[in-house]
mmCIF file of C-alpha atoms in Angstrom:
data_model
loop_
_atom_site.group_PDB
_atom_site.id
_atom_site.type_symbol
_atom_site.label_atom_id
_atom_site.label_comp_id
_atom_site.label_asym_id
_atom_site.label_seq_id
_atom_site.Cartn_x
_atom_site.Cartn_y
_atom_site.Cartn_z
ATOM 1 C CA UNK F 1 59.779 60.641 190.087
ATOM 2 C CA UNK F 2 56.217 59.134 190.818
ATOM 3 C CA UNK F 3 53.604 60.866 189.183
ATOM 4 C CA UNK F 4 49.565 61.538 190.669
ATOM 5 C CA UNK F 5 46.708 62.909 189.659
ATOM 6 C CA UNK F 6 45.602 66.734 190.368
ATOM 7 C CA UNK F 7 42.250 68.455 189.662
ATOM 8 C CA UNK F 8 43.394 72.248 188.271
ATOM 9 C CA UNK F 9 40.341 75.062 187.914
ATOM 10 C CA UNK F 10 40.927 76.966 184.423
ATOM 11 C CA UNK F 11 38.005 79.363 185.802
ATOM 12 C CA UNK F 12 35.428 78.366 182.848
ATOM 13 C CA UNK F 13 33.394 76.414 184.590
ATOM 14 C CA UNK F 14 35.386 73.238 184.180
ATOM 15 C CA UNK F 15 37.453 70.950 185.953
ATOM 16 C CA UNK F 16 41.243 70.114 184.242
ATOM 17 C CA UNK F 17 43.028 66.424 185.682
ATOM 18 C CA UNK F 18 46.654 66.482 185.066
ATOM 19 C CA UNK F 19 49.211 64.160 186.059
ATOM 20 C CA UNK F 20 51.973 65.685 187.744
ATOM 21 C CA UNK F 21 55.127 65.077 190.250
ATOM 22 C CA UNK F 22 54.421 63.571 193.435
ATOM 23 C CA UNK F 23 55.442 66.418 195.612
ATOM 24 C CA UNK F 24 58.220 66.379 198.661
ATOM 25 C CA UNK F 25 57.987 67.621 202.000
ATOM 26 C CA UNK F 26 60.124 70.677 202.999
ATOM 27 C CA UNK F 27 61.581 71.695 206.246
ATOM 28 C CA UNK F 28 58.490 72.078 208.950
ATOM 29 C CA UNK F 29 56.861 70.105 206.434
ATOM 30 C CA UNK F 30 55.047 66.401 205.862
ATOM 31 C CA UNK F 31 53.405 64.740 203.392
ATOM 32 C CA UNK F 32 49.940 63.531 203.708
ATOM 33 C CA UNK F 33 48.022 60.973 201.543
ATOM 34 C CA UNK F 34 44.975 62.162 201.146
ATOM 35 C CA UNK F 35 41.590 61.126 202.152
ATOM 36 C CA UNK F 36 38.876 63.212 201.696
ATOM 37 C CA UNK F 37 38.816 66.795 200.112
ATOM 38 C CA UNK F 38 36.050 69.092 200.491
ATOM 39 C CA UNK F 39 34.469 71.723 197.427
ATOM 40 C CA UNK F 40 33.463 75.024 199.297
ATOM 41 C CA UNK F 41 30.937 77.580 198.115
ATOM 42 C CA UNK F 42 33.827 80.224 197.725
ATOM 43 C CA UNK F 43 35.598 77.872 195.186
ATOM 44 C CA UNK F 44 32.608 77.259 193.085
ATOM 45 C CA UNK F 45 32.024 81.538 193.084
ATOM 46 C CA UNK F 46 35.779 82.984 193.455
ATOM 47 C CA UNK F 47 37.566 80.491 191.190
ATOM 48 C CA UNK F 48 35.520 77.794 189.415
ATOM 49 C CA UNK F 49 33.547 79.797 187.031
ATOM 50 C CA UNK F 50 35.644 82.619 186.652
ATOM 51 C CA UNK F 51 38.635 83.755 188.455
ATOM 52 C CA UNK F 52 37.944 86.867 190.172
ATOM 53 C CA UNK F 53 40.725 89.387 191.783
ATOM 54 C CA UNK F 54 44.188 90.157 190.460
ATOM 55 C CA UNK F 55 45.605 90.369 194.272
ATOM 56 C CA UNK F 56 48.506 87.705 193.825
ATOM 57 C CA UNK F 57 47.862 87.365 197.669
ATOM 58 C CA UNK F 58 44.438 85.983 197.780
ATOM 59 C CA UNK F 59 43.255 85.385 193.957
ATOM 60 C CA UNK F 60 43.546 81.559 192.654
ATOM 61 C CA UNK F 61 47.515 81.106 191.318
ATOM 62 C CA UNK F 62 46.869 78.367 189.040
ATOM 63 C CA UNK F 63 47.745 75.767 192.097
ATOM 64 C CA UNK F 64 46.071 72.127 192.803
ATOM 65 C CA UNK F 65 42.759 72.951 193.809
ATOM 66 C CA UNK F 66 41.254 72.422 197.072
ATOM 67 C CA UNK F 67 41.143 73.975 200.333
ATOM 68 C CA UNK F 68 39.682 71.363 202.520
ATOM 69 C CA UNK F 69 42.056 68.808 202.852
ATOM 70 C CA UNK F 70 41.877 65.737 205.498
ATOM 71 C CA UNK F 71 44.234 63.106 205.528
ATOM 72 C CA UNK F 72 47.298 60.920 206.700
ATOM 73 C CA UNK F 73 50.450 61.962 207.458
ATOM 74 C CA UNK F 74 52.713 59.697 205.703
ATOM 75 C CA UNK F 75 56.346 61.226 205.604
ATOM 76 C CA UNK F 76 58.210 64.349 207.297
ATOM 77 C CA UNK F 77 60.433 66.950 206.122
ATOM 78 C CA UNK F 78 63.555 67.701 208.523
ATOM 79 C CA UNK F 79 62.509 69.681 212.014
ATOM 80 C CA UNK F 80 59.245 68.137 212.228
ATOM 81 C CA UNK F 81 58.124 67.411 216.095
ATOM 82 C CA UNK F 82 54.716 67.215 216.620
ATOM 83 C CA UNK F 83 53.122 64.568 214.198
ATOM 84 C CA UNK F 84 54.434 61.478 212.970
ATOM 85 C CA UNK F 85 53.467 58.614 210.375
ATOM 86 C CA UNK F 86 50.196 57.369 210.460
ATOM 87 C CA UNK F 87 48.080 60.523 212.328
ATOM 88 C CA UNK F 88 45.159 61.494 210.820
ATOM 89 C CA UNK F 89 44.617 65.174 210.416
ATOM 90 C CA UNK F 90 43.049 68.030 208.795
ATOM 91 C CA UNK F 91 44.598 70.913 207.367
ATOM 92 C CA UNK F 92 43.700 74.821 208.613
ATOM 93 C CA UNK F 93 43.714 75.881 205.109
ATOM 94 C CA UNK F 94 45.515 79.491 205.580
ATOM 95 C CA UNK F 95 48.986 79.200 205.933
ATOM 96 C CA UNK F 96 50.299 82.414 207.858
ATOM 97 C CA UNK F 97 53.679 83.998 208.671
ATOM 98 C CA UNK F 98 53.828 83.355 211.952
ATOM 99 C CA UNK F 99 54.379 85.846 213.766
ATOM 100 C CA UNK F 100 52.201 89.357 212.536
ATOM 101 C CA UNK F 101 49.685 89.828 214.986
ATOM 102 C CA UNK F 102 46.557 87.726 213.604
ATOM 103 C CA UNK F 103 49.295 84.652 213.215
ATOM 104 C CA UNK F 104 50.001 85.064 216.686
ATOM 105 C CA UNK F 105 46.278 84.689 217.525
ATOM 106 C CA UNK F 106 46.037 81.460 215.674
ATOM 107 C CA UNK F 107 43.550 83.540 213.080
ATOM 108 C CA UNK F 108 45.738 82.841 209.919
ATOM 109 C CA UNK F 109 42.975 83.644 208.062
ATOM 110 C CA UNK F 110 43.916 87.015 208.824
ATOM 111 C CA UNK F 111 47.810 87.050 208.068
ATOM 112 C CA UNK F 112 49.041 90.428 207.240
ATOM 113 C CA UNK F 113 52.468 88.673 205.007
ATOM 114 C CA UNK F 114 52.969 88.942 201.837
ATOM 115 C CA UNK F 115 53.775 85.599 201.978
ATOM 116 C CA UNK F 116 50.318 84.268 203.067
ATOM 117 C CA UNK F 117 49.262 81.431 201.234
ATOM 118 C CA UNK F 118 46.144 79.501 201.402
ATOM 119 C CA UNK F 119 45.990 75.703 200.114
ATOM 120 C CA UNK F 120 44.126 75.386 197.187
ATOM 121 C CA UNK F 121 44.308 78.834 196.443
ATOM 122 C CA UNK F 122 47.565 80.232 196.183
ATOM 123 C CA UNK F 123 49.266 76.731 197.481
ATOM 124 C CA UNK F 124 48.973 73.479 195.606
ATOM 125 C CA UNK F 125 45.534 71.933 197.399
ATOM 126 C CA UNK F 126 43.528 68.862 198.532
ATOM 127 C CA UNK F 127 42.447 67.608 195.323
ATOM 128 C CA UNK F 128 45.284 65.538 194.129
ATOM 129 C CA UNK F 129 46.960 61.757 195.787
ATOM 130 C CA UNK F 130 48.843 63.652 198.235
ATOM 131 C CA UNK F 131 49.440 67.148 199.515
ATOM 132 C CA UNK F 132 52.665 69.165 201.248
ATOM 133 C CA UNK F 133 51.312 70.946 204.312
ATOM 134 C CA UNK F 134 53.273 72.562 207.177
ATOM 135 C CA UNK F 135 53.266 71.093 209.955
ATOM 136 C CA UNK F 136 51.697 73.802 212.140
ATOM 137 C CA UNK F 137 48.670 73.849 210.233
ATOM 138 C CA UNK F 138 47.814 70.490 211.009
ATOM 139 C CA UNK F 139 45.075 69.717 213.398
ATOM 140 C CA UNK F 140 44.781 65.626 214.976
ATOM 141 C CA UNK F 141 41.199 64.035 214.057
ATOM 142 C CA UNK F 142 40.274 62.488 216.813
ATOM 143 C CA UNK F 143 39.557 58.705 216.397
ATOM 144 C CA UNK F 144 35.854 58.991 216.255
ATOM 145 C CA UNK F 145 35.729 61.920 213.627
ATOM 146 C CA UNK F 146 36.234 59.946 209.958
ATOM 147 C CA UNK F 147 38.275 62.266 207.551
ATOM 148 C CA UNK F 148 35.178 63.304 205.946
ATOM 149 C CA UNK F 149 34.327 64.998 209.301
ATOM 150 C CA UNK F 150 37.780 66.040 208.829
ATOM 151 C CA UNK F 151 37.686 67.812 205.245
ATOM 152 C CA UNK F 152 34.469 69.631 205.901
ATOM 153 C CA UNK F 153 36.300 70.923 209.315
ATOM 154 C CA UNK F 154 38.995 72.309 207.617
ATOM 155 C CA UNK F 155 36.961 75.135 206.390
ATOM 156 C CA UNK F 156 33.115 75.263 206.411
ATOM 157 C CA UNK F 157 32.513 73.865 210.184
ATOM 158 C CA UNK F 158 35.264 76.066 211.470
ATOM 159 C CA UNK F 159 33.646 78.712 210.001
ATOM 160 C CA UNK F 160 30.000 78.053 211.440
ATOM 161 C CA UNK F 161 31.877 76.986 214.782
ATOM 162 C CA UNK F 162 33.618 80.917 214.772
ATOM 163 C CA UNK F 163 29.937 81.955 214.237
ATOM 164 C CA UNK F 164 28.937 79.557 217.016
ATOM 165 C CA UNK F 165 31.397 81.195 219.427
ATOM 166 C CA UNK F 166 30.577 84.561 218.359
ATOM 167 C CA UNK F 167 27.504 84.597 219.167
ATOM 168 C CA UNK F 168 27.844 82.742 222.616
ATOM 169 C CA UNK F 169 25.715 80.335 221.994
ATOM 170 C CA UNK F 170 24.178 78.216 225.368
ATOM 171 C CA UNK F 171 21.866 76.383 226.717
ATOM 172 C CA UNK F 172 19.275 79.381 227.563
ATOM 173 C CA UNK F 173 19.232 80.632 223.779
ATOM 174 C CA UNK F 174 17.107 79.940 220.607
ATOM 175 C CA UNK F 175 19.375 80.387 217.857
ATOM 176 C CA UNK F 176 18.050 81.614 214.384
ATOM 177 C CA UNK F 177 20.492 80.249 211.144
ATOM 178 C CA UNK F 178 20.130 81.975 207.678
ATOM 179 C CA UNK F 179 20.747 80.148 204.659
ATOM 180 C CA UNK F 180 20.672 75.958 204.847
ATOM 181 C CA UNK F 181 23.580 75.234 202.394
ATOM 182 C CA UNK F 182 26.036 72.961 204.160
ATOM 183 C CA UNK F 183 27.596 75.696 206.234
ATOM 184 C CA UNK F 184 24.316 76.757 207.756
ATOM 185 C CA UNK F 185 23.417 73.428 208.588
ATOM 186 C CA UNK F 186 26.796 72.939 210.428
ATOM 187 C CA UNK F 187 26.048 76.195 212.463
ATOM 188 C CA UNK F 188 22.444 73.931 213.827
ATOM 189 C CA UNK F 189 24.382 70.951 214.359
ATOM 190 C CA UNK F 190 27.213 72.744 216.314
ATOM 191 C CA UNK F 191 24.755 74.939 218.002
ATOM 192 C CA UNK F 192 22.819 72.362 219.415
ATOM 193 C CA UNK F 193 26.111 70.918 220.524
ATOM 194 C CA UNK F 194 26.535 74.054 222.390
ATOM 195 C CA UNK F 195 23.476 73.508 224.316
ATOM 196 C CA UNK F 196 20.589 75.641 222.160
ATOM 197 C CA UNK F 197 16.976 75.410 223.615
ATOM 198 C CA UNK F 198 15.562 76.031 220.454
ATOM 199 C CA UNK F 199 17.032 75.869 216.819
ATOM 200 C CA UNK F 200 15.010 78.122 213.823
ATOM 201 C CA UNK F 201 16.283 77.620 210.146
ATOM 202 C CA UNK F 202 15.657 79.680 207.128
ATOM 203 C CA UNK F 203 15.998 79.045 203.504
ATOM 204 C CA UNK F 204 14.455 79.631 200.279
ATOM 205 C CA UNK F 205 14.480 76.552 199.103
ATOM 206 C CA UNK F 206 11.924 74.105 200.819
ATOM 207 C CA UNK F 207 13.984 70.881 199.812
ATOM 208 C CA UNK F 208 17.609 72.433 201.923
ATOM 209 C CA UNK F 209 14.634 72.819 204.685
ATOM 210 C CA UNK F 210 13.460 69.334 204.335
ATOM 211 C CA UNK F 211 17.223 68.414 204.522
ATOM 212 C CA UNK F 212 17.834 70.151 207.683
ATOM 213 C CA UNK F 213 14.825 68.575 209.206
ATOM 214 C CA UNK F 214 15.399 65.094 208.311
ATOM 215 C CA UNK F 215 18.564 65.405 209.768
ATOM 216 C CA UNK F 216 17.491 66.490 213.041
ATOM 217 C CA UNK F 217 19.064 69.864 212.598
ATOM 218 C CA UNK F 218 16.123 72.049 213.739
ATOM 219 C CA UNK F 219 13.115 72.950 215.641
ATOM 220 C CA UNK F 220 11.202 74.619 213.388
ATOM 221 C CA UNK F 221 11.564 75.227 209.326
ATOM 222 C CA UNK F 222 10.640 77.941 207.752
ATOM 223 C CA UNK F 223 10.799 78.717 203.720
ATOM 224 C CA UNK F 224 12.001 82.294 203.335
ATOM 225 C CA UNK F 225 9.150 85.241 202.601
ATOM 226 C CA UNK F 226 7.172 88.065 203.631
ATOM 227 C CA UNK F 227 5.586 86.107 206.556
ATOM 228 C CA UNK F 228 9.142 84.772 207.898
ATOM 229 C CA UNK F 229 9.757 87.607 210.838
ATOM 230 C CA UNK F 230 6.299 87.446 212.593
ATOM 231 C CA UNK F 231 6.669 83.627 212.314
ATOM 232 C CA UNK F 232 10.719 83.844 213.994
ATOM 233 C CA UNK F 233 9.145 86.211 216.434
ATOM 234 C CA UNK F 234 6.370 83.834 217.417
ATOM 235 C CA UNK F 235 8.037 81.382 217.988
ATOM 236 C CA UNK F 236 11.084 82.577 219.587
ATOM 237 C CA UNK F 237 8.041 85.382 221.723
ATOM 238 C CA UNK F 238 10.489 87.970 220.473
ATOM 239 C CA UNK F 239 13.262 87.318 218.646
ATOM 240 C CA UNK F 240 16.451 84.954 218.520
ATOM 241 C CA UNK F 241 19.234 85.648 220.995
ATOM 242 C CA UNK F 242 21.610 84.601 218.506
ATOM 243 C CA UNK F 243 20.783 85.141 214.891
ATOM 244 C CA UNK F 244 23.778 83.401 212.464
ATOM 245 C CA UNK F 245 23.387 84.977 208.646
ATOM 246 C CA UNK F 246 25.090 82.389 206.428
ATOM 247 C CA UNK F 247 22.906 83.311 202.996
ATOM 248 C CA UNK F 248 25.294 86.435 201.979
ATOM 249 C CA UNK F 249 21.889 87.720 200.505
ATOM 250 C CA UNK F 250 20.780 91.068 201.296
ATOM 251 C CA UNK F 251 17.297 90.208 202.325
ATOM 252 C CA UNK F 252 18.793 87.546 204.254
ATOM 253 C CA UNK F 253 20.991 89.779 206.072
ATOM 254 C CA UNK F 254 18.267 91.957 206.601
ATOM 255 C CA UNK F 255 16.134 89.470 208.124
ATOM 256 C CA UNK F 256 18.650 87.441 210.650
ATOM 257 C CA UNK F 257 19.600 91.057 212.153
ATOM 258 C CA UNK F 258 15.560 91.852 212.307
ATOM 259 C CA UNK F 259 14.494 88.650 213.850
ATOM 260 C CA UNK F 260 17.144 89.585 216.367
ATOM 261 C CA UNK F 261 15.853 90.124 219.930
ATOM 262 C CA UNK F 262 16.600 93.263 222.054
ATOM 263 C CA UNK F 263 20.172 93.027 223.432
ATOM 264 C CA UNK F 264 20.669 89.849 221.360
ATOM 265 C CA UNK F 265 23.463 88.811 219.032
ATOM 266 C CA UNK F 266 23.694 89.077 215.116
ATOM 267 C CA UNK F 267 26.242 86.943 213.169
ATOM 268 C CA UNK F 268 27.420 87.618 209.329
ATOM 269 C CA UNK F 269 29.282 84.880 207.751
ATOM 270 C CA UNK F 270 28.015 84.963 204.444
ATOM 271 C CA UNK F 271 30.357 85.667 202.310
ATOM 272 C CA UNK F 272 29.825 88.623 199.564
ATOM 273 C CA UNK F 273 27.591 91.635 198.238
ATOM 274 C CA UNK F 274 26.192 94.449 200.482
ATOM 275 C CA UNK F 275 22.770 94.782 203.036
ATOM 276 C CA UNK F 276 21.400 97.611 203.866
ATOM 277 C CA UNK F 277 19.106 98.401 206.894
ATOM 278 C CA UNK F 278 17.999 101.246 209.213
ATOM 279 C CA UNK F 279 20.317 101.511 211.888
ATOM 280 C CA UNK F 280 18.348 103.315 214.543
ATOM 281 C CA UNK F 281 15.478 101.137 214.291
ATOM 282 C CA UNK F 282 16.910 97.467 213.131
ATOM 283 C CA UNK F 283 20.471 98.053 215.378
ATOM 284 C CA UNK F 284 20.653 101.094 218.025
ATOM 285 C CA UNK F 285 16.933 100.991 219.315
ATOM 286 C CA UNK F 286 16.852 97.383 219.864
ATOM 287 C CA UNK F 287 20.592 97.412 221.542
ATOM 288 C CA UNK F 288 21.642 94.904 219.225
ATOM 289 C CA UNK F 289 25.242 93.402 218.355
ATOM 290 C CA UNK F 290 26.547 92.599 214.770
ATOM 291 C CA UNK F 291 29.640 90.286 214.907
ATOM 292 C CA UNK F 292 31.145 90.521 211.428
ATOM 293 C CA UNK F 293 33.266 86.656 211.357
ATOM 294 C CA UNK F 294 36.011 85.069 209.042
ATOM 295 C CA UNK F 295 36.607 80.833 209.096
ATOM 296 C CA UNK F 296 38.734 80.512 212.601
ATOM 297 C CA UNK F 297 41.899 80.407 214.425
ATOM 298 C CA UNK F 298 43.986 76.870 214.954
ATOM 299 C CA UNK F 299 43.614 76.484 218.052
ATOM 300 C CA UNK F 300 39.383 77.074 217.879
ATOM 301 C CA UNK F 301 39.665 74.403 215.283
ATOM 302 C CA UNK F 302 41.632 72.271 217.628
ATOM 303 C CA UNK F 303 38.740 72.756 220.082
ATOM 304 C CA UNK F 304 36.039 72.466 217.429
ATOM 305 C CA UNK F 305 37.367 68.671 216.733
ATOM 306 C CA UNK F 306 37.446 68.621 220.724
ATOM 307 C CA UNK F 307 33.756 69.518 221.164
ATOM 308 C CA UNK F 308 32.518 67.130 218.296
ATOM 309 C CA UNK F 309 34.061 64.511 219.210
ATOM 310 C CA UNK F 310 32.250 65.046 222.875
ATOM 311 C CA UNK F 311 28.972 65.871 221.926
ATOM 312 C CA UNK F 312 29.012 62.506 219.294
ATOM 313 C CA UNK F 313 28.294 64.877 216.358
ATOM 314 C CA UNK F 314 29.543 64.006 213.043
ATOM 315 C CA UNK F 315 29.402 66.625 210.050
ATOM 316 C CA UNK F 316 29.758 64.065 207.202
ATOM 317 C CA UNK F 317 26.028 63.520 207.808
ATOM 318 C CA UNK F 318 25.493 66.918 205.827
ATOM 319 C CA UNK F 319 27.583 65.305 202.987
ATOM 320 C CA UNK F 320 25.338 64.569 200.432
ATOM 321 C CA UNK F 321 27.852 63.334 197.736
ATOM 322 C CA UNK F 322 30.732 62.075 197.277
ATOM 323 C CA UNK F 323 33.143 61.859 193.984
ATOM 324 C CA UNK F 324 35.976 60.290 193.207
ATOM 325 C CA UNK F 325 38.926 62.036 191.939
ATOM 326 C CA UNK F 326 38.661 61.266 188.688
ATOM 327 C CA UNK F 327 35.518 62.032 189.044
ATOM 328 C CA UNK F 328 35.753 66.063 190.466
ATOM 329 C CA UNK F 329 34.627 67.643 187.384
ATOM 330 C CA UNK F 330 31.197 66.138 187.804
ATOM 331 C CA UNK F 331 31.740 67.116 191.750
ATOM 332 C CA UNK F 332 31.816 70.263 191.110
ATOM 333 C CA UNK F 333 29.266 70.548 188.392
ATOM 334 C CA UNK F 334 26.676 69.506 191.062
ATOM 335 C CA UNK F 335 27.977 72.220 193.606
ATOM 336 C CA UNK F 336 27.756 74.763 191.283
ATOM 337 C CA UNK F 337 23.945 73.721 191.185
ATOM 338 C CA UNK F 338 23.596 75.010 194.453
ATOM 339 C CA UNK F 339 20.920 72.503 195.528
ATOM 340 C CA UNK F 340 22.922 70.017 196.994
ATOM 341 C CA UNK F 341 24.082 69.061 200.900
ATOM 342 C CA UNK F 342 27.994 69.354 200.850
ATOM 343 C CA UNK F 343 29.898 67.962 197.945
ATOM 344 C CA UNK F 344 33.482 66.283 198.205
ATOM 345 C CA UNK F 345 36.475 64.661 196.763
ATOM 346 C CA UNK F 346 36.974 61.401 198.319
ATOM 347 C CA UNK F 347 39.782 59.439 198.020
ATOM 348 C CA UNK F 348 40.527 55.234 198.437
ATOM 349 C CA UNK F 349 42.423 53.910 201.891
#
């Protein structure tokens, strides 16, 4: 049997490459060679340097790593109707039941089955020579979107697109973003596809600012501290209509639901830990709406490929670096170092 290379995560803060059985696809199932591969904040917290959770259902199993798969479909399993040899594709990296109610939505994400699995987590994953995906979890790239649009969809833009949506974004808002790691900086992009009069980022960390600017992402900059509000508030002359938190830090929590204006929008898809606020004066007084949001559904993803391919936007410009296979344990090293654009696993044509 032909044997590839797979990147494994032991959950010490290393990467292990093992060679291992090119897989086969099943029924409803087709094999793709991949192309690119994306590394996602959650895999550098939940599962790279330590594996945390003991729910078989949504802890790491020990599977080929990877959740953000792109590539090319290059053989099918039996029933297979919808894709064929040679379309290029990213995967929706939950795959659902079916038929509970979330499934039925699209929002596998969601999937109330035991048998919810997602790639890369519970599933063998993008980081290996080719991947097994059913194929209703497929999405088609369109021809202008290169498959490292298409990895960084697969997760991390879906995700700030579901924020996106959320919060209704148009052409009459300023929009606020929270946090300028790769997923807040997708939120901009797509938010200015939606139309946005006026685009405000926030980070701690001046260089991710910088980054943002340089790539046309924003408006206005701002380092995070005490001053941040009244500046958000003076230049927005009262407050975001959509504020998108994607820090997961308390204070920054704190401040995207603050810099909120009256009757406006809040967003939360950071992922982790707690915030803590007054609700009379920061949510009820100001008649203010907190959207609590998880990745996306299919068929948003569908559309998000839709829209960018529109609008002429192209996430790989927030890739910053990009590894080889062989390569994935330095990869990952430099996403754990939390100072870099978005890091993937890219693979040769």
């Amino acid at each position: 049997m032909p044997k590839m290379l797979a990147a494994y995560l032991p959950g010490n803060s290393t990467v292990d490459l093992r060679e291992i059985d090119r897989p086969k696809p099943g029924i409803g199932q087709v094999l793709l060679k991949m192309k690119a591969s994306g590394i996602c904040g959650s895999d550098i917290h939940y599962i790279y340097h330590k594996h945390l959770g003991d729910d078989p259902r949504t802890s790491y199993q020990g599977v080929v790593a990877g959740h953000e798969p792109a590539g090319q479909v290059v053989d099918l399993g039996a029933g297979c109707r919808h894709f064929k040899p040679g379309d290029r594709v990213a995967v929706y990296h939950i795959s659902g039941c079916g038929f509970c109610r979330n499934c039925r939505k699209g929002f596998q994400i969601s999937c109330t089955d035991p048998q919810r699995a997602a790639y890369g987590w519970q599933r063998d994953g993008g980081h290996a020579e080719y991947l097994v995906a059913d194929e209703r979890d497929l999405v088609h790239l369109p021809d202008t979107l290169s498959y490292r649009d298409g990895c960084f969809i697969s997760c991390g833009v879906g995700t700030a697109y579901e924020a996106v949506l959320r919060g209704n974004v148009s052409g009459s808002d300023a929009v606020l973003v929270v946090g300028l790691g790769p997923v807040g900086m997708a939120a901009l992009m797509l938010a200015k596809g939606r139309g946005a009069r006026l685009a405000i980022g926030v980070d701690t960390q001046p260089d991710r600012v910088e980054t943002a600017k340089k790539l046309g992402l924003l408006d206005h900059g701002l380092v995070a501290g005490p001053n941040a509000l009244d500046a958000i508030n003076e230049l927005t002359k009262g407050g975001a209509a959509v504020a998108i938190d994607c820090s997961g830090n308390p204070r920054g929590r704190v401040l995207a639901l603050q810099a909120t204006r009256t009757w406006g929008r809040c967003v939360y898809i950071g992922e982790t830990g707690k915030v803590e606020f007054d609700v009379s004066d920061d949510l009820l007084h100001r008649q203010r709406t907190i959207y609590g949001s998880w990745v996306t559904s299919v068929h948003n993803m569908d559309q998000c490929c839709e829209d960018l391919d529109a609008w002429g936007l192209h996430p790989h410009d927030i890739i910053t670096d990009a590894f080889p296979l062989e390569k994935a344990p330095e990869a990952y090293a430099l996403m754990a170092g939390g100072r870099s654009g978005k890091v993937i696993v890219e693979f040769p044509n």
